[in-house]
Short mmCIF file of C-alpha atoms and ligand atoms in Angstrom, two decimals:
data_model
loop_
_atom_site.label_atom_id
_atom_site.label_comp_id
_atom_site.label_asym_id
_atom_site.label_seq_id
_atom_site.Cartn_x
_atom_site.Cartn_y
_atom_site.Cartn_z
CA UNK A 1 -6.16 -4.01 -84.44
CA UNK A 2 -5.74 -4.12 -80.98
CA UNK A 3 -2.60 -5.91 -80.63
CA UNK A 4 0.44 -5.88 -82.76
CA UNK A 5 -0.57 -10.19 -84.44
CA UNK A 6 -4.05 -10.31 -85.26
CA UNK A 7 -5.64 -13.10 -84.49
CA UNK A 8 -7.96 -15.03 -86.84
CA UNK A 9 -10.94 -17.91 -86.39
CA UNK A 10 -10.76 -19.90 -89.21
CA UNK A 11 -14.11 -22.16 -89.21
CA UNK A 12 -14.00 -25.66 -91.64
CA UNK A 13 -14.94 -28.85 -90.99
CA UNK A 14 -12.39 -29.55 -94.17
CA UNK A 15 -9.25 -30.11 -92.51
CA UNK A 16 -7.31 -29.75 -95.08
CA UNK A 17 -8.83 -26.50 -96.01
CA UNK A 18 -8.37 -25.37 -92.34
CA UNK A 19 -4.51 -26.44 -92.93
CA UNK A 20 -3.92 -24.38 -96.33
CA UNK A 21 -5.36 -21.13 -94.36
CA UNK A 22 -2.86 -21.46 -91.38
CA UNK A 23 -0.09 -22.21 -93.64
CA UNK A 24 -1.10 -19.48 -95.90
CA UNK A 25 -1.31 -16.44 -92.94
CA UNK A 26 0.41 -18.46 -89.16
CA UNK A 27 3.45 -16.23 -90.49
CA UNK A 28 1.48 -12.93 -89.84
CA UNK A 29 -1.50 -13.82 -87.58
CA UNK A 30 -2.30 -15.75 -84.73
CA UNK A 31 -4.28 -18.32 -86.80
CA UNK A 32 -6.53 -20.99 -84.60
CA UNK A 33 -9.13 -23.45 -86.78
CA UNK A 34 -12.23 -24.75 -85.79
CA UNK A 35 -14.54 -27.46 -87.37
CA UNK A 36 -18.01 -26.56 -86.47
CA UNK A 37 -20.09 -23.34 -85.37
CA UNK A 38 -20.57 -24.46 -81.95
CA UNK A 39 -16.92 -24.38 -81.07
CA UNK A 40 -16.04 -20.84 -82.69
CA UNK A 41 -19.25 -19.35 -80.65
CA UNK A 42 -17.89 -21.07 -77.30
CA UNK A 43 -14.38 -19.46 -78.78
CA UNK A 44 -15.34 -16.23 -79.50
CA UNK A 45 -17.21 -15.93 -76.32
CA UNK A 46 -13.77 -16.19 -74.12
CA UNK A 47 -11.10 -15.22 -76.67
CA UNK A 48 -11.17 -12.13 -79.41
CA UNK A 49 -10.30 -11.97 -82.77
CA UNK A 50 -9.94 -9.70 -85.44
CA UNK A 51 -11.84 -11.49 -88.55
CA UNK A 52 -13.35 -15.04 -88.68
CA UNK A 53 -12.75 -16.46 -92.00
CA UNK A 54 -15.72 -19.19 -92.35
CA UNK A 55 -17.24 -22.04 -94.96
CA UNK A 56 -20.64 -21.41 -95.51
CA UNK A 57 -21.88 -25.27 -94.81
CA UNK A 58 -21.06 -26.63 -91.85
CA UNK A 59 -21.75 -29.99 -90.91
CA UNK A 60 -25.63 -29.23 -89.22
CA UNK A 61 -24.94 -25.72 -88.59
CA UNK A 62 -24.91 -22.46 -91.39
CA UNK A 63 -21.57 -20.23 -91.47
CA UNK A 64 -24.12 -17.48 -91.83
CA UNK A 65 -25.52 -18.16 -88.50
CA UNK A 66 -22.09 -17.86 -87.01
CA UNK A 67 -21.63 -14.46 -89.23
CA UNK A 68 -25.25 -13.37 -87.41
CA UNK A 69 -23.57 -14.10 -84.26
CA UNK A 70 -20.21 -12.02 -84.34
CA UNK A 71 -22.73 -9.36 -85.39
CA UNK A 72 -24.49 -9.52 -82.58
CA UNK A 73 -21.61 -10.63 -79.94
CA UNK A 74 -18.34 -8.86 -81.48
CA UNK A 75 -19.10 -5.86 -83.24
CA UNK A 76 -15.38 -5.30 -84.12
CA UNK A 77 -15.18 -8.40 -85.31
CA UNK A 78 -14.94 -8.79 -89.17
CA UNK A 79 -16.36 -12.11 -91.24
CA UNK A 80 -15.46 -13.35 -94.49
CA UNK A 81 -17.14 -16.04 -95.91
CA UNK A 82 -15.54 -19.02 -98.13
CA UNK A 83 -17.91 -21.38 -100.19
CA UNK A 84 -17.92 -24.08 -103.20
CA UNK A 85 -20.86 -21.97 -103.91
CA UNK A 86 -20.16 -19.49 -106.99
CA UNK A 87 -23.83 -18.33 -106.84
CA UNK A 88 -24.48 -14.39 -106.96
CA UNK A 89 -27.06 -15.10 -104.14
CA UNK A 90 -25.28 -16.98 -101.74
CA UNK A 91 -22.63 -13.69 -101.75
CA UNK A 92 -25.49 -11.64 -101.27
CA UNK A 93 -26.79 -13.40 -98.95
CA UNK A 94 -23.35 -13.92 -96.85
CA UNK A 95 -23.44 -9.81 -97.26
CA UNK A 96 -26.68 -9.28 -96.00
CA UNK A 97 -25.39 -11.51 -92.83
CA UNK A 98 -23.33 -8.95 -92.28
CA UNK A 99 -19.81 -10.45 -94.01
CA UNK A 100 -17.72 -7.84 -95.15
CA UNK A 101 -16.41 -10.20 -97.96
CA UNK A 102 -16.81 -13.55 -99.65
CA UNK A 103 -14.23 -16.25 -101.21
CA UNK A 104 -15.14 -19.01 -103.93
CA UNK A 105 -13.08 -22.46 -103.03
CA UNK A 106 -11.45 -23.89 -104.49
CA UNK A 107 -9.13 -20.47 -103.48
CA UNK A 108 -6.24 -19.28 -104.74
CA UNK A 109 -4.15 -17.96 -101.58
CA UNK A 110 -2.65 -14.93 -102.92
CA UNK A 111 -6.17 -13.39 -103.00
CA UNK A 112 -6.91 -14.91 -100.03
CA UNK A 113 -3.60 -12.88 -98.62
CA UNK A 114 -5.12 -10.17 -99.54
CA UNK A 115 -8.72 -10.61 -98.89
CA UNK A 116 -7.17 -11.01 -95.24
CA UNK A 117 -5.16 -7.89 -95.76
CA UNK A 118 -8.53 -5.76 -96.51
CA UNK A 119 -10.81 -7.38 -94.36
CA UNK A 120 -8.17 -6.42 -91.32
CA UNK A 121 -7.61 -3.31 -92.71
CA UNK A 122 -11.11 -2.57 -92.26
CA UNK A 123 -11.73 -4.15 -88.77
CA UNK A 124 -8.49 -1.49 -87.79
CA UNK A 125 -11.11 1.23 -89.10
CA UNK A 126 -14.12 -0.30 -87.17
CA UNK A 127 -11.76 -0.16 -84.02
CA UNK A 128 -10.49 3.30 -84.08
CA UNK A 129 -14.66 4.23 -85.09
CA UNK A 130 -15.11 2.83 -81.92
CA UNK A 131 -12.28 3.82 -79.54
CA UNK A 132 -13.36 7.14 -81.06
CA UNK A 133 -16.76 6.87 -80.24
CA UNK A 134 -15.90 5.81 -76.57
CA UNK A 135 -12.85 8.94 -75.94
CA UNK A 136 -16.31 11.37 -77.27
CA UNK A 137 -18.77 9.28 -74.75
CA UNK A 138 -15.91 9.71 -72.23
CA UNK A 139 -15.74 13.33 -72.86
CA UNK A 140 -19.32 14.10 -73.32
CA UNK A 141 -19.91 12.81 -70.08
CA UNK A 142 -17.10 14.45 -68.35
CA UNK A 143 -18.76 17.58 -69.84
CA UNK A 144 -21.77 16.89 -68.75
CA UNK A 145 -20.34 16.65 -65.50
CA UNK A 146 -18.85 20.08 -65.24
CA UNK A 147 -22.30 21.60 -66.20
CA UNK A 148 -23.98 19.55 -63.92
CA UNK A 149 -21.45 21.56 -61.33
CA UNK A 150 -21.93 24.96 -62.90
CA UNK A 151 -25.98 24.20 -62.81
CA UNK A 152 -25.22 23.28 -58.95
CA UNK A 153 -23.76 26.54 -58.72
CA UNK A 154 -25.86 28.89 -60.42
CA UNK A 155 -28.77 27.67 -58.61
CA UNK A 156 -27.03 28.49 -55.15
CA UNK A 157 -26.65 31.85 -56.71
CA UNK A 158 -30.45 32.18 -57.79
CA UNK A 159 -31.34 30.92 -54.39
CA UNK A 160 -28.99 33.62 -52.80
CA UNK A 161 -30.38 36.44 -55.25
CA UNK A 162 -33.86 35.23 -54.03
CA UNK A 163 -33.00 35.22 -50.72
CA UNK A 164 -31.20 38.82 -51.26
CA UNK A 165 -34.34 39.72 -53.00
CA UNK A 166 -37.08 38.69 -50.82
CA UNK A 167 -34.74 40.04 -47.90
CA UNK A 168 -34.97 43.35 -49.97
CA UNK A 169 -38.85 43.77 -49.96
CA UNK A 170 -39.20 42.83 -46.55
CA UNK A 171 -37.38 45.41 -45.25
CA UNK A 172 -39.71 47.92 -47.20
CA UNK A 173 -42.47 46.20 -45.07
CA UNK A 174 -40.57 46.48 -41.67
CA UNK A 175 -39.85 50.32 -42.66
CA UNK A 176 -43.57 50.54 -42.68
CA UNK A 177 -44.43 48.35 -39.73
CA UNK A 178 -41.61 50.59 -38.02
CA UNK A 179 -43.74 53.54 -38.50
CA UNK A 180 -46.49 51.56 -36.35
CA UNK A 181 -49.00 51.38 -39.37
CA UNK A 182 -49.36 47.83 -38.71
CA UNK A 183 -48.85 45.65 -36.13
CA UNK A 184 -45.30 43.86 -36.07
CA UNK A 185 -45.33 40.85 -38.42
CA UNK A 186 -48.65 41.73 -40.23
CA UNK A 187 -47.00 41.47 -43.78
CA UNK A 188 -45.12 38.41 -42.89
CA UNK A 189 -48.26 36.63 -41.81
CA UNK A 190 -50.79 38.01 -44.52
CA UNK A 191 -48.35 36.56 -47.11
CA UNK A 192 -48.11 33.45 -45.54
CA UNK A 193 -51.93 33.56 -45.60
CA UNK A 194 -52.31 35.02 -49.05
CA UNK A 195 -50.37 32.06 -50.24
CA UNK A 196 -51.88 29.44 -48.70
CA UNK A 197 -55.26 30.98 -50.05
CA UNK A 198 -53.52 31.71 -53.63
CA UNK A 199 -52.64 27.68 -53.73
CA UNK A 200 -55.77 26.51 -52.42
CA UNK A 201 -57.36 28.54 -55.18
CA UNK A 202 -54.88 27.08 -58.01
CA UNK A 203 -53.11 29.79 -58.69
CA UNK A 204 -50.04 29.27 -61.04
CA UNK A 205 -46.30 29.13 -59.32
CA UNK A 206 -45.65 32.95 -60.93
CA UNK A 207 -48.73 34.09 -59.59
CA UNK A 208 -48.13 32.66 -56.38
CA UNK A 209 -44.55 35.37 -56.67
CA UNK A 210 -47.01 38.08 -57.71
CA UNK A 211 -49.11 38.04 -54.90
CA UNK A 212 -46.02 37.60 -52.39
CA UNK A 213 -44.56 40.88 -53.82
CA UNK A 214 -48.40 42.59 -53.46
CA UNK A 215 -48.90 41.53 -49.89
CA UNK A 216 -45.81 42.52 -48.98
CA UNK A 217 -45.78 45.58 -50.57
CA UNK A 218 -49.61 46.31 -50.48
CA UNK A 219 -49.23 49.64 -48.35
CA UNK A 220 -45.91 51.02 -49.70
CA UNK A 221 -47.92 53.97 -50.78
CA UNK A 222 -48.58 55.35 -46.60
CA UNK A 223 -44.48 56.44 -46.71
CA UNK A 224 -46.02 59.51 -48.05
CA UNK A 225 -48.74 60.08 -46.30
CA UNK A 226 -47.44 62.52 -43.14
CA UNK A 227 -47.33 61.37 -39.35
CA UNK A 228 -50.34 63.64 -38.64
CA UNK A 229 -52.79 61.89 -40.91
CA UNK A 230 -51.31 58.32 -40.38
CA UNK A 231 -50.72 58.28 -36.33
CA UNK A 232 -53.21 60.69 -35.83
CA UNK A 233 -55.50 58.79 -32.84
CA UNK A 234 -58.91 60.11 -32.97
CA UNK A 235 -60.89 60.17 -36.43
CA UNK A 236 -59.53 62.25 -39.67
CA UNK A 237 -61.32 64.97 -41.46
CA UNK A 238 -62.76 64.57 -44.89
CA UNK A 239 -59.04 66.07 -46.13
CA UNK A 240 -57.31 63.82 -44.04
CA UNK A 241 -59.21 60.98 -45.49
CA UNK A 242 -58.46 61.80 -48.88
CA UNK A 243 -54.55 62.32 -48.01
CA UNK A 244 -54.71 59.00 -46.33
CA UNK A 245 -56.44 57.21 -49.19
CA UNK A 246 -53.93 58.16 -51.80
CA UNK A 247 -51.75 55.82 -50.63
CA UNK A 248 -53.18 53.31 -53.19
CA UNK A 249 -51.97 55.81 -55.94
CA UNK A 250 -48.98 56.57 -54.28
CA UNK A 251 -47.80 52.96 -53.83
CA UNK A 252 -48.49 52.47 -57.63
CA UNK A 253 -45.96 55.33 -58.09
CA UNK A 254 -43.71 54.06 -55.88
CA UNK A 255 -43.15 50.22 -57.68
CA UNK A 256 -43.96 51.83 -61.08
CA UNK A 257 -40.99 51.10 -63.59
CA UNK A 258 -39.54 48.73 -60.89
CA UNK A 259 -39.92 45.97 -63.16
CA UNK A 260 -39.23 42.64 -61.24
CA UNK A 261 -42.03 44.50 -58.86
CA UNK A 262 -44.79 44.78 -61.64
CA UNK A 263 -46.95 41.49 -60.53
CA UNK A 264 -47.30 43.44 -57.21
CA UNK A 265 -49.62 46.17 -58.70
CA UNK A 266 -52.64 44.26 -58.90
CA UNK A 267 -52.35 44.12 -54.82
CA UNK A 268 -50.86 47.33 -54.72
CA UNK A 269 -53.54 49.50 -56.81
CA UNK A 270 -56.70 47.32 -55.53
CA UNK A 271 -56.29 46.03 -52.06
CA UNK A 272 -58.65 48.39 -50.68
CA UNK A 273 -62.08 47.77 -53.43
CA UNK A 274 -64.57 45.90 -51.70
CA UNK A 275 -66.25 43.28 -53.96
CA UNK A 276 -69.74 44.66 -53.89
CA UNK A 277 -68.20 47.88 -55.44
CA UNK A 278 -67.99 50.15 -52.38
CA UNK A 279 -64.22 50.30 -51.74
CA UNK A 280 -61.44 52.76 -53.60
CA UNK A 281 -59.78 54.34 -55.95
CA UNK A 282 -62.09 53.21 -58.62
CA UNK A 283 -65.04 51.15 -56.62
CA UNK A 284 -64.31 48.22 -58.93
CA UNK A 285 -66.46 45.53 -58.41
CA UNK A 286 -66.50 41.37 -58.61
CA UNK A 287 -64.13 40.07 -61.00
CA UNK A 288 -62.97 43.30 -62.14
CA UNK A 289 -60.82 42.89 -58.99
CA UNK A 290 -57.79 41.25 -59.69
CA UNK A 291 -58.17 37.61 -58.44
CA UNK A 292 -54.94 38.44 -55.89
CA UNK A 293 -56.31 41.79 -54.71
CA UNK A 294 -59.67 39.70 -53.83
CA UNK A 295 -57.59 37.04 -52.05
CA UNK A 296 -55.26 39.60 -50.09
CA UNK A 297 -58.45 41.09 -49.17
CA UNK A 298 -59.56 38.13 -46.72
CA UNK A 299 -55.77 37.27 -45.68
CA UNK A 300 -55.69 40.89 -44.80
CA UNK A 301 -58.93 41.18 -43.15
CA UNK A 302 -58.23 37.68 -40.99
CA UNK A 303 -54.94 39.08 -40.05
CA UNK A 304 -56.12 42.20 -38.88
CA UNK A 305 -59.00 40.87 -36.99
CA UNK A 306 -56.87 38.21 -34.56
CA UNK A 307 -54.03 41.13 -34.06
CA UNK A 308 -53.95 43.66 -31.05
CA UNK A 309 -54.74 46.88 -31.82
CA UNK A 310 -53.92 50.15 -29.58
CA UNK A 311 -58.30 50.56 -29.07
CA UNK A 312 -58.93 46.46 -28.97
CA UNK A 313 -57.20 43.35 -27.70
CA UNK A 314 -56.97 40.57 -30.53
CA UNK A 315 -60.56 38.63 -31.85
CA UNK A 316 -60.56 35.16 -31.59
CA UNK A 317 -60.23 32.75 -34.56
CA UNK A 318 -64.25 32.30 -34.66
CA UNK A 319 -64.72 35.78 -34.76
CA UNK A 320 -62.47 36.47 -37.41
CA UNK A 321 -64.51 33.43 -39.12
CA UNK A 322 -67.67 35.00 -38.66
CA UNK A 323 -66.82 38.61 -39.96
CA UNK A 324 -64.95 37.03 -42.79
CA UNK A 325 -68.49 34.78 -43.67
CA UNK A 326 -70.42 37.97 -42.92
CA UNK A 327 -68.64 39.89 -45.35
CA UNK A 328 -68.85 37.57 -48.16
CA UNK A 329 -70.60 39.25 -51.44
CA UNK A 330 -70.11 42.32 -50.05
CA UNK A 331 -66.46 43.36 -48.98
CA UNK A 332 -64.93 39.93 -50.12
CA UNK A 333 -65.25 37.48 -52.94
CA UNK A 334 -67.25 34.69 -51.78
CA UNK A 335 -65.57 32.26 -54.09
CA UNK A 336 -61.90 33.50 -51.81
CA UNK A 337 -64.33 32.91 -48.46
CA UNK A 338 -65.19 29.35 -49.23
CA UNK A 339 -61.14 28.86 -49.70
CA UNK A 340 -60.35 30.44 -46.42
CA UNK A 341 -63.53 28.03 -44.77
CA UNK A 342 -62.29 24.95 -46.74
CA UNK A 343 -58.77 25.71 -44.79
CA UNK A 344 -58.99 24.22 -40.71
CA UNK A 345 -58.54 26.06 -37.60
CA UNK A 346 -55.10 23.88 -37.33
CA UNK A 347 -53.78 24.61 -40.36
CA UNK A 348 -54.37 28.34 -40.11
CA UNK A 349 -52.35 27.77 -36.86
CA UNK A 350 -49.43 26.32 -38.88
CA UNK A 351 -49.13 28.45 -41.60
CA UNK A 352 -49.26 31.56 -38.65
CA UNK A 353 -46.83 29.59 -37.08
CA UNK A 354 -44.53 28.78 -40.35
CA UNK A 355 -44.73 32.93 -41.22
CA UNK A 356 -43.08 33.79 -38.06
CA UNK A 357 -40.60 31.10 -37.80
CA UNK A 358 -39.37 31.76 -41.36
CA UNK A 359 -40.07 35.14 -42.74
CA UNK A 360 -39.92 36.58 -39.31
CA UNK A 361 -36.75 35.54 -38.00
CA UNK A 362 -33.15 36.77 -38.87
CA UNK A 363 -32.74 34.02 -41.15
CA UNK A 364 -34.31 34.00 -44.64
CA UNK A 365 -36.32 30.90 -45.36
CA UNK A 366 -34.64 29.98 -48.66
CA UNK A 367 -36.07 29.09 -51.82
CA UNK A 368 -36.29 25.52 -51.08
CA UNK A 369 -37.78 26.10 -47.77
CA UNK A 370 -40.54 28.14 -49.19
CA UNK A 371 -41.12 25.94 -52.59
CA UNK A 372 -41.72 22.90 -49.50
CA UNK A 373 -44.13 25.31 -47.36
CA UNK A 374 -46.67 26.03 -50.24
CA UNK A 375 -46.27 22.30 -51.62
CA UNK A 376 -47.06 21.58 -48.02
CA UNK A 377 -50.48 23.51 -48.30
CA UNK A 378 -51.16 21.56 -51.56
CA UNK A 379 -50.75 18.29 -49.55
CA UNK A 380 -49.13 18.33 -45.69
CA UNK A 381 -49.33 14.01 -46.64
CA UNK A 382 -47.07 14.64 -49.76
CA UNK A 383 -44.53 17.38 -47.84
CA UNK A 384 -44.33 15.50 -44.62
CA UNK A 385 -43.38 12.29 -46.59
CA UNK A 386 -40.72 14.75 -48.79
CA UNK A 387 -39.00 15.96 -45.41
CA UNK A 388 -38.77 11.62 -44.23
CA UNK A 389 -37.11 11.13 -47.50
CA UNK A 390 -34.78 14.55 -47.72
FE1 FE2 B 1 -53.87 50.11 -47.58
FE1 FE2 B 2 -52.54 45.63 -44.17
#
């Protein structure tokens, strides 16, 4: 019970019957009679009470109706019904309404005392049921709260590890680029272009990871091959060649047993077979290429071609478009050329443009940043609409 009188609905259109209740409990409860179910719904609606003790026929309207109603409308409410009726079915009907107990009139009031008694006794259990049921709701949600918080914050930290991470294998690349291998920026800007080729292509989010890591990483192996053979200007001797081309192996040594590096050894150990089977260590051919070595291949090649080199200024775009289409079937997968063709001279520009902005700069693009850039290949519509909204 709520408060310390209970209060109680008595519903008769007897008034003498409604007069022998209130007598009978006005010196425990707050007792208030009705005549008809209209009035105790219009009642209940602004006022509570603990039980509703009700006749079964009602002028036009069925005390079991009203019993539906508290049901519905005042769950921790309690009914019991009175009736002339000493019928088993019309109790088990009254029950099945949902009345938690039933009294034959003419009644003697002692056991309507302490029908009263029980029936309140067993609203006082609904109540607590309930108040206990709200204190868990309450605290489930305030626990759902805090790990909604500590979610918040481990995925700052994953973003920061990625960050850390991605931070990491980059400056492997710059060592190499530092060594003038490759022109400054090459590994930022074949990755950008190796994923924008991996997404066209379908490739799953992990793969999409994979192939980062390979392009990044793809000539680890030259850190071992000496100044001589790699800076060396004019052209290398049959040793030399063979010193330089075991970087492939080398770089497979290098990330071997580095596990979170292991989706970078398809790139690693293949990115210089040629599809036709001419290229090296082990002239594999088609689709025994791994599908990322094939696409690094052409984000390599494209790269390479538009750069300045110490014996050649930069190609143009067209160019690079025509030895890419030229070398389709033979050094590159055709299925890889058609994605590179299917991808316009503008948005080439962009994602050139979005490599050295963010993985060039001092700042790492984070997580989120990148997670938008490759959703932004998939549809620039659906990212540009994402960064109105954000
Ligand atoms: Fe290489
Ligand atoms: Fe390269």
């Amino acid at each position: 019970m709520s408060s310390a009188i209970a209060s109680i609905l008595i519903v008769d259109d007897d008034e003498t019957v409604r007069e022998m209740l209130r007598d009978c409990l006005v010196s425990s409860y707050r007792c208030i009679g009705v005549s008809n179910v209209k009035d105790a719904i219009e009642l209940l609606q602004i006022d509570s009470f603990e039980l509703v003790l009700s006749d079964i026929t009602i002028q036009e309207a069925s005390g079991l109706e009203l019993c539906g109603f508290v049901q519905e409308a005042c769950p921790s409410t309690v009914v019991v019904m009175i009736s002339a009726m000493t019928g088993i079915d019309c109790a088990i009907e009254s029950m099945r309404y949902g009345a938690f107990d039933y009294i034959i009139k003419p009644f003697d009031l002692n056991r309507v005392k302490l029908a009263v008694d029980r029936a309140l006794r067993y609203q006082q259990a609904l109540e607590e049921k309930h108040n206990y049921e709200l204190a868990l709701e309450e605290r489930v949600k305030v626990r759902t709260d805090e790990l909604r918080s500590v979610n918040e914050q481990l995925n700052q930290m994953l973003d920061r590890l990625y960050q850390n991470y991605r931070a990491t294998l980059r400056g492997l690349a710059r060592t190499l680029e530092a060594r003038d291998i490759e022109t400054r920026g090459h590994s930022d800007r074949v990755v950008a272009y190796a994923l924008a080729l991996g997404n066209r292509m379908g490739l799953s989010a992990s793969d999409l990871i994979s192939l980062e890591q390979g392009a990044l990483l793809h000539d680890i192996g030259k850190v071992g091959v000496p100044d001589s053979v790699l800076l060396k200007p004019g052209s290398l001797t049959t040793d030399e060649w063979v010193r330089m081309r075991a970087h492939v192996e080398q770089g497979l040594r290098i990330i071997e047993g580095v596990e979170f590096l292991s989706g970078a050894r398809f790139v690693v150990g293949q990115h210089h077979e040629k599809y036709d089977g001419s290229g090296y260590p082990n002239k594999l051919k088609g689709d025994d290429i791994h599908i990322h070595a094939r696409i690094f291949a052409v984000a390599d090649a494209f790269d390479a071609i538009l750069s300045d080199r110490p014996y050649r200024a930069g190609q143009s775009y067209e160019i690079a478009c025509n030895e890419i289409a030229a070398g389709s079937g033979t050094h590159f997968d055709p299925s890889v050329v058609s994605a590179f063709m299917s991808i316009s001279r503008e948005e080439w520009n962009e994602i050139r443009l979005f490599a050295q902005q963010n993985f060039g700069g001092e700042q790492e693009a984070s997580k989120r940043e990148i997670d938008s850039f490759i959703l932004s290949l998939k549809s620039p519509e659906a990212a540009k609409l994402q960064a109105l909204c954000a």
